[in-house]
Amino acid sequence: MSRWEPGARERLVVAAVDLFTEQGYDATTVAQIAERAGVTKSTFFRHFPDKRELLVAGQETLSRLLTEGIAEAPGDASPLEAVAAGLERASTAMGQATRELAPRLKAAIAASAELQERDTLKTVSLAAAMTAALVARGVPDPIAALAGELGVLAFKRGYAEWAEGDRGDRGAEGERGAEDDGGAEQELAGYVLAALDELRAASASLG
Amino acid sequence: MSRWEPGARERLVVAAVDLFTEQGYDATTVAQIAERAGVTKSTFFRHFPDKRELLVAGQETLSRLLTEGIAEAPGDASPLEAVAAGLERASTAMGQATRELAPRLKAAIAASAELQERDTLKTVSLAAAMTAALVARGVPDPIAALAGELGVLAFKRGYAEWAEGDRGDRGAEGERGAEDDGGAEQELAGYVLAALDELRAASASLG
C-alpha cells in the first residue's frame, strides 16, 4: 500500500511482531525493527509514529472498511445486514499474511499490559465506527449502538476462531500458499459472518 | 465504608475531582488531594495506590454489585432479567453524592486522554464481569456475551441521562437533600432499567 517503498510496511510489521515475541515489547527498539526489516529508521517513521502504533496501524484501515461496507449496503438492508456488509468488506481485505501473523501478535499482546489496553481500546473504537456508520444511514440511536456492539462481538469471535486455525486442513493449505490470499480471505469473512448469525440467534434467547 | 477513618475515602474523591477540574489532572499531586480532603498522605495511600486509581476505585465495587445481583437473581430468571437484577443492585448503591460528583468527574475525564482510556477500559471490564456472572448461572456463551454487552450499554446510557439531571425538578430536590440518598438511588436504577428495556426493544429491530 505504501507509495514510498513497496512491502516495507508489511516487513516492518512482521519484524516488529517477531522481535516483540523474541525479546519482549519493552526491550525492542525502533532501530532493531528497522534493521530486521531491512529498511532505515526514517522509513519506519514514514509509516508509523512509534512502535506501539505499528501494532494497531491496521485499526484505521479496519474502521474505514467497516464504515464503507455499511455505508454502501443496499438502502433497504436491515441494521444487521448493513453490519454484515461492513464485516464482509473488512474481513475480505485481511489476507493470509494477517492469519500467519495472528498467533505471534496474540503472544506479543498477552505479554504486554500496554498492548492489552491498546487492543481493548481498539475494539471499542471499532464499535463506535460501526454505530456512527449506521446512524449516518438513518438507523435510530439505540438500535445503531446495539448493532455496532454485535458487529464487534462477531468480528472478535470470528477472528479468534479463524486465527486459531482450528480447521487443520485449511491451515495447512494456507502455509503452503501464503502468496495466494483468495481462499483465506473468504475464510475469515465466513467465520465472522457465522459468528454474527450466532449472535443474532442468541439475541432471540435474551428473555 | 472505610474501617480506618469514616468519610475519608469520600472526601478524597471529592477533593481530587475538584482539583482535577480546577487545575488539571496532570498538575494535581497526591499531597494536594490529601490536604484538600483534610487527611494525611498516608491516609490517601491506605485508600488508593495512586491518583489515577482514585478515580476508578468505584469500578471494583460496581463489578462486585453487578456480579452479586446477577448471581442472586431467581433461578428461572432469563439472561436479561438476571442482568436487570445486577444493574438494579449496582444502581441502587450509587447515591446522591455520586450524582453531584458526576458532572465534575465528566469534566476531569474529558480533559485527560489517560483518564479517557481508563474509563473506556472500565466499561469493557464491567461487560466481562456481567458475562462471567451469566456463564456461572449456566447461560451459554454467545447469549451471555451479548447480555453482558447489553447490560453495559444500558448502564452507560442510563447513567449519562441520570447524571445530566435532565429532570430539572428532581435535580433541584437532590441539591437540597444531599444527605438523603433514598430518592436519587431509586432514580438511577429507574434510568438504567428503562435503558435496558429500550435496548431489549431495539434488539427486535436489528433485522
CSV table of C-alpha atoms in Angstrom, one decimal:
chain,number,residue,atom,x,y,z
A,1,MET,CA,0.0,0.0,0.0
A,2,SER,CA,3.0,2.3,0.6
A,3,ARG,CA,3.8,4.9,-2.0
A,4,TRP,CA,7.4,5.1,-0.9
A,5,GLU,CA,8.8,1.5,-0.7
A,6,PRO,CA,6.8,-1.5,-1.8
A,7,GLY,CA,6.4,-4.1,1.0
A,8,ALA,CA,8.3,-2.0,3.6
A,9,ARG,CA,5.2,-1.5,5.8
A,10,GLU,CA,4.4,-5.2,5.9
A,11,ARG,CA,8.0,-6.2,6.5
A,12,LEU,CA,8.2,-3.7,9.4
A,13,VAL,CA,5.0,-5.3,11.0
A,14,VAL,CA,6.4,-8.8,10.7
A,15,ALA,CA,9.8,-7.8,12.0
A,16,ALA,CA,8.3,-6.0,15.0
A,17,VAL,CA,6.0,-8.8,16.0
A,18,ASP,CA,8.9,-11.3,15.7
A,19,LEU,CA,11.1,-9.1,17.9
A,20,PHE,CA,8.3,-8.4,20.4
A,21,THR,CA,7.8,-12.2,20.8
A,22,GLU,CA,11.6,-13.0,20.9
A,23,GLN,CA,12.7,-10.4,23.4
A,24,GLY,CA,9.6,-8.6,24.7
A,25,TYR,CA,7.9,-5.4,23.7
A,26,ASP,CA,9.7,-3.1,26.1
A,27,ALA,CA,13.1,-4.3,25.1
A,28,THR,CA,12.6,-3.8,21.4
A,29,THR,CA,13.7,-0.5,19.8
A,30,VAL,CA,12.6,1.1,16.5
A,31,ALA,CA,16.2,0.8,15.3
A,32,GLN,CA,16.1,-3.0,15.8
A,33,ILE,CA,12.7,-3.3,14.0
A,34,ALA,CA,14.0,-1.3,11.0
A,35,GLU,CA,17.2,-3.3,10.8
A,36,ARG,CA,15.3,-6.6,10.9
A,37,ALA,CA,13.0,-5.4,8.2
A,38,GLY,CA,16.0,-4.2,6.1
A,39,VAL,CA,14.9,-0.5,6.0
A,40,THR,CA,16.2,2.7,7.6
A,41,LYS,CA,14.7,4.3,10.7
A,42,SER,CA,13.5,7.1,8.6
A,43,THR,CA,11.4,4.6,6.6
A,44,PHE,CA,10.0,3.3,9.9
A,45,PHE,CA,8.9,6.8,10.9
A,46,ARG,CA,7.3,7.5,7.5
A,47,HIS,CA,5.0,4.6,8.2
A,48,PHE,CA,4.5,4.7,12.0
A,49,PRO,CA,4.8,7.4,14.7
A,50,ASP,CA,6.2,4.8,17.2
A,51,LYS,CA,6.4,1.1,17.9
A,52,ARG,CA,3.1,0.9,19.7
A,53,GLU,CA,1.1,2.4,16.9
A,54,LEU,CA,2.7,-0.1,14.5
A,55,LEU,CA,0.8,-2.9,16.1
A,56,VAL,CA,-2.5,-1.1,15.8
A,57,ALA,CA,-1.9,0.5,12.4
A,58,GLY,CA,-4.5,-1.8,10.9
A,59,GLN,CA,-7.2,-0.3,13.0
A,60,GLU,CA,-7.7,2.8,10.9
A,61,THR,CA,-7.9,0.7,7.8
A,62,LEU,CA,-10.3,-1.7,9.5
A,63,SER,CA,-12.6,1.2,10.7
A,64,ARG,CA,-12.6,2.6,7.2
A,65,LEU,CA,-13.5,-0.7,5.6
A,66,LEU,CA,-16.3,-1.4,8.1
A,67,THR,CA,-17.7,2.1,7.6
A,68,GLU,CA,-17.6,1.9,3.8
A,69,GLY,CA,-19.2,-1.5,3.8
A,70,ILE,CA,-22.0,-0.3,6.0
A,71,ALA,CA,-22.5,2.9,4.0
A,72,GLU,CA,-22.6,1.1,0.7
A,73,ALA,CA,-25.1,-1.6,1.8
A,74,PRO,CA,-28.4,-1.5,-0.2
A,75,GLY,CA,-30.8,1.1,1.1
A,76,ASP,CA,-33.3,-1.5,2.2
A,77,ALA,CA,-30.7,-3.5,4.2
A,78,SER,CA,-31.6,-4.1,7.9
A,79,PRO,CA,-29.2,-2.7,10.5
A,80,LEU,CA,-27.6,-6.2,10.9
A,81,GLU,CA,-27.5,-6.8,7.2
A,82,ALA,CA,-25.6,-3.5,6.9
A,83,VAL,CA,-23.3,-4.6,9.7
A,84,ALA,CA,-22.7,-7.9,7.8
A,85,ALA,CA,-21.8,-5.9,4.7
A,86,GLY,CA,-19.2,-3.9,6.7
A,87,LEU,CA,-17.8,-7.1,8.3
A,88,GLU,CA,-17.6,-8.8,5.0
A,89,ARG,CA,-15.7,-6.0,3.4
A,90,ALA,CA,-13.2,-5.7,6.3
A,91,SER,CA,-12.7,-9.5,6.6
A,92,THR,CA,-12.2,-10.0,2.9
A,93,ALA,CA,-9.3,-7.4,3.0
A,94,MET,CA,-7.5,-9.4,5.6
A,95,GLY,CA,-5.4,-11.9,3.8
A,96,GLN,CA,-3.3,-14.9,4.7
A,97,ALA,CA,-0.4,-12.7,5.9
A,98,THR,CA,-2.6,-11.5,8.7
A,99,ARG,CA,-3.5,-15.0,9.6
A,100,GLU,CA,0.1,-16.1,9.9
A,101,LEU,CA,0.8,-13.1,12.0
A,102,ALA,CA,-2.1,-13.6,14.3
A,103,PRO,CA,-0.7,-16.1,16.8
A,104,ARG,CA,2.5,-14.1,17.1
A,105,LEU,CA,0.5,-10.9,17.6
A,106,LYS,CA,-1.5,-12.6,20.2
A,107,ALA,CA,1.6,-13.7,22.1
A,108,ALA,CA,3.1,-10.2,22.0
A,109,ILE,CA,-0.2,-8.7,23.3
A,110,ALA,CA,-0.5,-11.3,26.0
A,111,ALA,CA,3.0,-10.3,27.3
A,112,SER,CA,2.3,-6.6,27.5
A,113,ALA,CA,-0.2,-4.7,29.7
A,114,GLU,CA,0.2,-1.6,27.5
A,115,LEU,CA,-0.6,-3.6,24.3
A,116,GLN,CA,-3.6,-5.2,26.0
A,117,GLU,CA,-5.1,-1.8,26.9
A,118,ARG,CA,-4.4,-0.6,23.3
A,119,ASP,CA,-6.1,-3.7,21.9
A,120,THR,CA,-9.2,-3.2,24.1
A,121,LEU,CA,-9.4,0.5,23.1
A,122,LYS,CA,-9.3,-0.6,19.5
A,123,THR,CA,-12.4,-2.8,19.8
A,124,VAL,CA,-14.3,0.0,21.5
A,125,SER,CA,-13.4,2.4,18.6
A,126,LEU,CA,-14.5,-0.2,16.0
A,127,ALA,CA,-17.9,-0.4,17.7
A,128,ALA,CA,-18.1,3.4,17.7
A,129,ALA,CA,-17.2,3.5,14.0
A,130,MET,CA,-19.9,1.0,13.1
A,131,THR,CA,-22.5,2.7,15.2
A,132,ALA,CA,-21.7,6.1,13.6
A,133,ALA,CA,-22.0,4.5,10.1
A,134,LEU,CA,-25.4,3.1,11.0
A,135,VAL,CA,-26.6,6.4,12.4
A,136,ALA,CA,-25.5,8.0,9.1
A,137,ARG,CA,-27.8,5.5,7.3
A,138,GLY,CA,-30.7,6.8,9.5
A,139,VAL,CA,-30.7,3.9,11.9
A,140,PRO,CA,-32.1,5.2,15.3
A,141,ASP,CA,-29.5,5.5,18.1
A,142,PRO,CA,-30.3,2.6,20.4
A,143,ILE,CA,-30.6,0.2,17.5
A,144,ALA,CA,-27.4,1.5,15.9
A,145,ALA,CA,-25.5,1.2,19.2
A,146,LEU,CA,-26.7,-2.3,19.7
A,147,ALA,CA,-25.9,-3.4,16.1
A,148,GLY,CA,-22.4,-1.8,16.4
A,149,GLU,CA,-21.7,-3.9,19.6
A,150,LEU,CA,-23.0,-7.0,17.9
A,151,GLY,CA,-20.7,-6.3,14.9
A,152,VAL,CA,-17.6,-6.0,17.1
A,153,LEU,CA,-18.5,-9.1,19.1
A,154,ALA,CA,-19.0,-11.0,15.8
A,155,PHE,CA,-15.6,-9.7,14.5
A,156,LYS,CA,-13.8,-10.6,17.7
A,157,ARG,CA,-15.3,-14.1,17.9
A,158,GLY,CA,-14.9,-14.9,14.2
A,159,TYR,CA,-11.3,-13.6,14.1
A,160,ALA,CA,-10.3,-15.6,17.2
A,161,GLU,CA,-11.7,-18.8,15.7
A,162,TRP,CA,-10.1,-18.1,12.4
A,163,ALA,CA,-6.7,-17.1,13.9
A,164,GLU,CA,-6.6,-20.3,15.9
A,165,GLY,CA,-6.9,-22.1,12.7
A,166,ASP,CA,-8.9,-25.0,14.1
A,167,ARG,CA,-9.7,-26.2,10.7
A,168,GLY,CA,-6.4,-28.0,10.3
A,169,ASP,CA,-6.7,-28.8,6.6
A,170,ARG,CA,-7.3,-25.2,5.6
A,171,GLY,CA,-4.5,-24.0,7.9
A,172,ALA,CA,-2.0,-26.4,6.1
A,173,GLU,CA,-3.1,-25.2,2.8
A,174,GLY,CA,-2.6,-21.6,3.9
A,175,GLU,CA,1.0,-22.3,4.9
A,176,ARG,CA,1.8,-23.7,1.5
A,177,GLY,CA,0.1,-21.0,-0.4
A,178,ALA,CA,0.9,-17.8,1.5
A,179,GLU,CA,1.2,-15.9,-1.7
A,180,ASP,CA,-2.3,-16.7,-2.7
A,181,ASP,CA,-4.7,-14.9,-0.4
A,182,GLY,CA,-8.0,-15.8,-2.1
A,183,GLY,CA,-9.0,-18.8,0.0
A,184,ALA,CA,-8.0,-17.4,3.3
A,185,GLU,CA,-9.7,-14.1,2.7
A,186,GLN,CA,-13.0,-15.8,2.0
A,187,GLU,CA,-12.5,-17.9,5.1
A,188,LEU,CA,-12.2,-15.1,7.6
A,189,ALA,CA,-15.4,-13.5,6.2
A,190,GLY,CA,-17.1,-16.9,6.6
A,191,TYR,CA,-16.1,-17.2,10.3
A,192,VAL,CA,-17.1,-13.6,11.1
A,193,LEU,CA,-20.5,-13.8,9.3
A,194,ALA,CA,-21.2,-17.2,11.0
A,195,ALA,CA,-20.4,-15.5,14.4
A,196,LEU,CA,-22.8,-12.7,13.5
A,197,ASP,CA,-25.6,-15.2,12.7
A,198,GLU,CA,-24.9,-17.0,16.0
A,199,LEU,CA,-25.3,-13.7,17.9
A,200,ARG,CA,-28.4,-12.8,16.0
A,201,ALA,CA,-29.9,-16.1,17.1
A,202,ALA,CA,-28.7,-15.6,20.6
A,203,SER,CA,-30.5,-12.2,20.8
A,204,ALA,CA,-33.8,-14.2,20.5
A,205,SER,CA,-32.9,-16.0,23.7
A,206,LEU,CA,-32.1,-13.0,25.9
A,207,GLY,CA,-35.6,-13.1,27.5
B,1,MET,CA,-17.1,2.2,54.0
B,2,SER,CA,-13.5,2.7,55.4
B,3,ARG,CA,-12.6,0.9,58.5
B,4,TRP,CA,-9.9,3.4,59.3
B,5,GLU,CA,-11.3,6.9,59.0
B,6,PRO,CA,-15.0,7.5,58.5
B,7,GLY,CA,-15.7,9.6,55.4
B,8,ALA,CA,-12.0,9.9,54.4
B,9,ARG,CA,-12.4,8.0,51.2
B,10,GLU,CA,-15.4,10.0,50.0
B,11,ARG,CA,-13.7,13.3,50.9
B,12,LEU,CA,-10.6,12.2,49.0
B,13,VAL,CA,-12.6,11.5,45.9
B,14,VAL,CA,-14.5,14.9,46.1
B,15,ALA,CA,-11.2,16.8,46.7
B,16,ALA,CA,-9.4,15.0,43.8
B,17,VAL,CA,-12.2,15.6,41.3
B,18,ASP,CA,-12.4,19.3,42.3
B,19,LEU,CA,-8.6,19.7,41.9
B,20,PHE,CA,-8.5,17.9,38.6
B,21,THR,CA,-11.2,20.2,37.4
B,22,GLU,CA,-9.6,23.4,38.8
B,23,GLN,CA,-6.0,22.8,37.7
B,24,GLY,CA,-6.0,19.7,35.5
B,25,TYR,CA,-5.2,16.1,36.2
B,26,ASP,CA,-1.5,16.2,35.5
B,27,ALA,CA,-0.8,19.2,37.7
B,28,THR,CA,-2.6,17.7,40.7
B,29,THR,CA,-0.4,15.9,43.3
B,30,VAL,CA,-1.4,13.3,45.9
B,31,ALA,CA,-0.2,15.8,48.6
B,32,GLN,CA,-2.6,18.4,47.3
B,33,ILE,CA,-5.5,16.0,47.3
B,34,ALA,CA,-4.8,14.8,50.8
B,35,GLU,CA,-4.5,18.4,52.1
B,36,ARG,CA,-7.8,19.5,50.4
B,37,ALA,CA,-9.5,16.5,52.0
B,38,GLY,CA,-8.0,17.2,55.4
B,39,VAL,CA,-6.2,13.9,55.7
B,40,THR,CA,-2.5,12.8,55.6
B,41,LYS,CA,-0.8,11.4,52.6
B,42,SER,CA,-0.6,8.1,54.4
B,43,THR,CA,-4.4,8.1,54.7
B,44,PHE,CA,-4.5,8.7,50.9
B,45,PHE,CA,-2.3,5.7,50.3
B,46,ARG,CA,-4.3,3.4,52.6
B,47,HIS,CA,-7.3,4.0,50.3
B,48,PHE,CA,-5.7,4.3,46.8
B,49,PRO,CA,-2.4,3.2,45.1
B,50,ASP,CA,-2.2,6.5,43.1
B,51,LYS,CA,-4.3,9.4,41.9
B,52,ARG,CA,-5.5,7.6,38.7
B,53,GLU,CA,-6.9,4.7,40.6
B,54,LEU,CA,-8.8,7.0,42.9
B,55,LEU,CA,-11.0,8.0,40.0
B,56,VAL,CA,-11.9,4.4,39.1
B,57,ALA,CA,-11.9,3.0,42.6
B,58,GLY,CA,-15.7,2.6,42.3
B,59,GLN,CA,-15.2,0.1,39.5
B,60,GLU,CA,-14.4,-2.9,41.7
B,61,THR,CA,-17.4,-2.2,43.9
B,62,LEU,CA,-19.5,-1.8,40.8
B,63,SER,CA,-18.3,-5.1,39.3
B,64,ARG,CA,-19.0,-6.9,42.6
B,65,LEU,CA,-22.5,-5.5,42.9
B,66,LEU,CA,-23.3,-6.4,39.3
B,67,THR,CA,-22.0,-9.9,39.8
B,68,GLU,CA,-23.9,-10.4,43.1
B,69,GLY,CA,-27.1,-9.2,41.7
B,70,ILE,CA,-26.8,-11.5,38.7
B,71,ALA,CA,-25.8,-14.5,40.8
B,72,GLU,CA,-28.7,-14.0,43.2
B,73,ALA,CA,-31.4,-13.5,40.6
B,74,PRO,CA,-34.1,-16.2,40.8
B,75,GLY,CA,-33.1,-19.5,39.1
B,76,ASP,CA,-35.8,-19.1,36.4
B,77,ALA,CA,-34.8,-15.5,35.5
B,78,SER,CA,-34.0,-15.0,31.8
B,79,PRO,CA,-30.5,-13.8,31.0
B,80,LEU,CA,-31.7,-10.2,30.6
B,81,GLU,CA,-33.8,-10.4,33.8
B,82,ALA,CA,-30.6,-11.5,35.6
B,83,VAL,CA,-28.8,-8.6,34.1
B,84,ALA,CA,-31.6,-6.3,35.2
B,85,ALA,CA,-31.2,-7.6,38.8
B,86,GLY,CA,-27.4,-6.9,38.7
B,87,LEU,CA,-28.0,-3.4,37.3
B,88,GLU,CA,-30.6,-2.6,39.9
B,89,ARG,CA,-28.4,-3.7,42.7
B,90,ALA,CA,-25.4,-1.6,41.4
B,91,SER,CA,-27.6,1.4,40.6
B,92,THR,CA,-29.3,1.4,44.0
B,93,ALA,CA,-25.9,1.6,45.7
B,94,MET,CA,-24.9,4.7,43.9
B,95,GLY,CA,-26.4,7.6,45.9
B,96,GLN,CA,-26.8,11.3,45.6
B,97,ALA,CA,-23.1,12.0,46.3
B,98,THR,CA,-22.2,10.2,43.1
B,99,ARG,CA,-24.7,12.2,41.1
B,100,GLU,CA,-23.3,15.5,42.4
B,101,LEU,CA,-19.8,14.3,41.5
B,102,ALA,CA,-20.8,13.1,38.0
B,103,PRO,CA,-20.6,16.4,36.1
B,104,ARG,CA,-17.2,17.2,37.7
B,105,LEU,CA,-15.9,13.7,37.0
B,106,LYS,CA,-17.1,14.0,33.4
B,107,ALA,CA,-15.1,17.3,33.0
B,108,ALA,CA,-12.0,15.8,34.5
B,109,ILE,CA,-12.2,12.8,32.2
B,110,ALA,CA,-12.9,15.0,29.2
B,111,ALA,CA,-9.7,16.9,29.9
B,112,SER,CA,-7.3,13.9,30.2
B,113,ALA,CA,-6.5,11.3,27.5
B,114,GLU,CA,-5.2,9.0,30.2
B,115,LEU,CA,-8.5,9.1,32.1
B,116,GLN,CA,-10.5,8.6,28.9
B,117,GLU,CA,-8.6,5.4,28.2
B,118,ARG,CA,-9.0,4.3,31.8
B,119,ASP,CA,-12.8,5.0,31.6
B,120,THR,CA,-13.1,3.0,28.4
B,121,LEU,CA,-11.3,0.0,29.9
B,122,LYS,CA,-13.6,0.2,32.9
B,123,THR,CA,-16.7,-0.3,30.8
B,124,VAL,CA,-15.1,-3.3,29.0
B,125,SER,CA,-14.3,-4.9,32.3
B,126,LEU,CA,-17.8,-4.4,33.5
B,127,ALA,CA,-19.2,-6.2,30.4
B,128,ALA,CA,-16.7,-9.0,31.1
B,129,ALA,CA,-17.8,-9.2,34.8
B,130,MET,CA,-21.5,-9.5,33.8
B,131,THR,CA,-20.8,-12.1,31.1
B,132,ALA,CA,-18.8,-14.2,33.6
B,133,ALA,CA,-21.6,-14.0,36.1
B,134,LEU,CA,-24.1,-15.1,33.5
B,135,VAL,CA,-21.9,-18.0,32.4
B,136,ALA,CA,-21.7,-19.0,36.1
B,137,ARG,CA,-25.5,-19.2,36.0
B,138,GLY,CA,-25.3,-21.7,33.1
B,139,VAL,CA,-26.2,-19.2,30.3
B,140,PRO,CA,-24.5,-20.3,27.1
B,141,ASP,CA,-21.5,-18.3,26.0
B,142,PRO,CA,-22.8,-16.3,23.0
B,143,ILE,CA,-26.0,-15.4,24.8
B,144,ALA,CA,-24.1,-14.4,28.0
B,145,ALA,CA,-21.6,-12.3,26.0
B,146,LEU,CA,-24.5,-10.5,24.3
B,147,ALA,CA,-26.4,-9.9,27.5
B,148,GLY,CA,-23.3,-8.6,29.2
B,149,GLU,CA,-22.8,-6.0,26.4
B,150,LEU,CA,-26.5,-5.0,26.6
B,151,GLY,CA,-26.0,-4.6,30.4
B,152,VAL,CA,-23.1,-2.2,29.9
B,153,LEU,CA,-24.8,-0.2,27.2
B,154,ALA,CA,-27.9,0.1,29.5
B,155,PHE,CA,-25.7,1.2,32.4
B,156,LYS,CA,-23.8,3.8,30.3
B,157,ARG,CA,-26.9,5.2,28.7
B,158,GLY,CA,-29.0,5.3,31.9
B,159,TYR,CA,-26.1,6.8,33.9
B,160,ALA,CA,-25.4,9.5,31.4
B,161,GLU,CA,-29.1,10.6,31.3
B,162,TRP,CA,-29.3,10.5,35.1
B,163,ALA,CA,-26.0,12.4,35.6
B,164,GLU,CA,-27.1,15.1,33.2
B,165,GLY,CA,-30.2,15.5,35.5
B,166,ASP,CA,-32.5,16.4,32.7
B,167,ARG,CA,-35.4,16.0,35.0
B,168,GLY,CA,-34.9,19.5,36.4
B,169,ASP,CA,-37.4,19.2,39.3
B,170,ARG,CA,-35.7,16.1,40.7
B,171,GLY,CA,-32.3,17.6,40.3
B,172,ALA,CA,-33.3,20.6,42.4
B,173,GLU,CA,-34.7,18.3,45.1
B,174,GLY,CA,-31.4,16.4,45.1
B,175,GLU,CA,-29.4,19.6,45.7
B,176,ARG,CA,-31.4,20.5,48.8
B,177,GLY,CA,-31.4,17.0,50.2
B,178,ALA,CA,-27.9,15.7,49.6
B,179,GLU,CA,-27.9,13.9,52.9
B,180,ASP,CA,-30.8,11.8,52.0
B,181,ASP,CA,-29.9,9.4,49.3
B,182,GLY,CA,-33.2,7.4,49.0
B,183,GLY,CA,-34.8,9.2,46.2
B,184,ALA,CA,-31.8,9.6,44.0
B,185,GLU,CA,-30.8,5.9,44.4
B,186,GLN,CA,-34.1,4.8,43.1
B,187,GLU,CA,-33.9,7.2,40.3
B,188,LEU,CA,-30.6,5.9,38.8
B,189,ALA,CA,-32.0,2.4,38.8
B,190,GLY,CA,-35.1,3.7,37.1
B,191,TYR,CA,-33.0,5.3,34.3
B,192,VAL,CA,-30.8,2.2,33.8
B,193,LEU,CA,-33.6,-0.3,33.7
B,194,ALA,CA,-35.5,2.0,31.3
B,195,ALA,CA,-32.4,2.0,29.1
B,196,LEU,CA,-32.2,-1.8,29.3
B,197,ASP,CA,-35.9,-2.1,28.2
B,198,GLU,CA,-35.2,0.3,25.3
B,199,LEU,CA,-32.3,-1.9,24.2
B,200,ARG,CA,-34.3,-5.1,24.5
B,201,ALA,CA,-36.9,-3.5,22.3
B,202,ALA,CA,-34.2,-2.3,19.9
B,203,SER,CA,-32.9,-5.9,19.6
B,204,ALA,CA,-36.2,-6.8,17.9
B,205,SER,CA,-35.4,-4.2,15.2
B,206,LEU,CA,-32.0,-5.4,14.2
B,207,GLY,CA,-33.3,-7.3,11.2
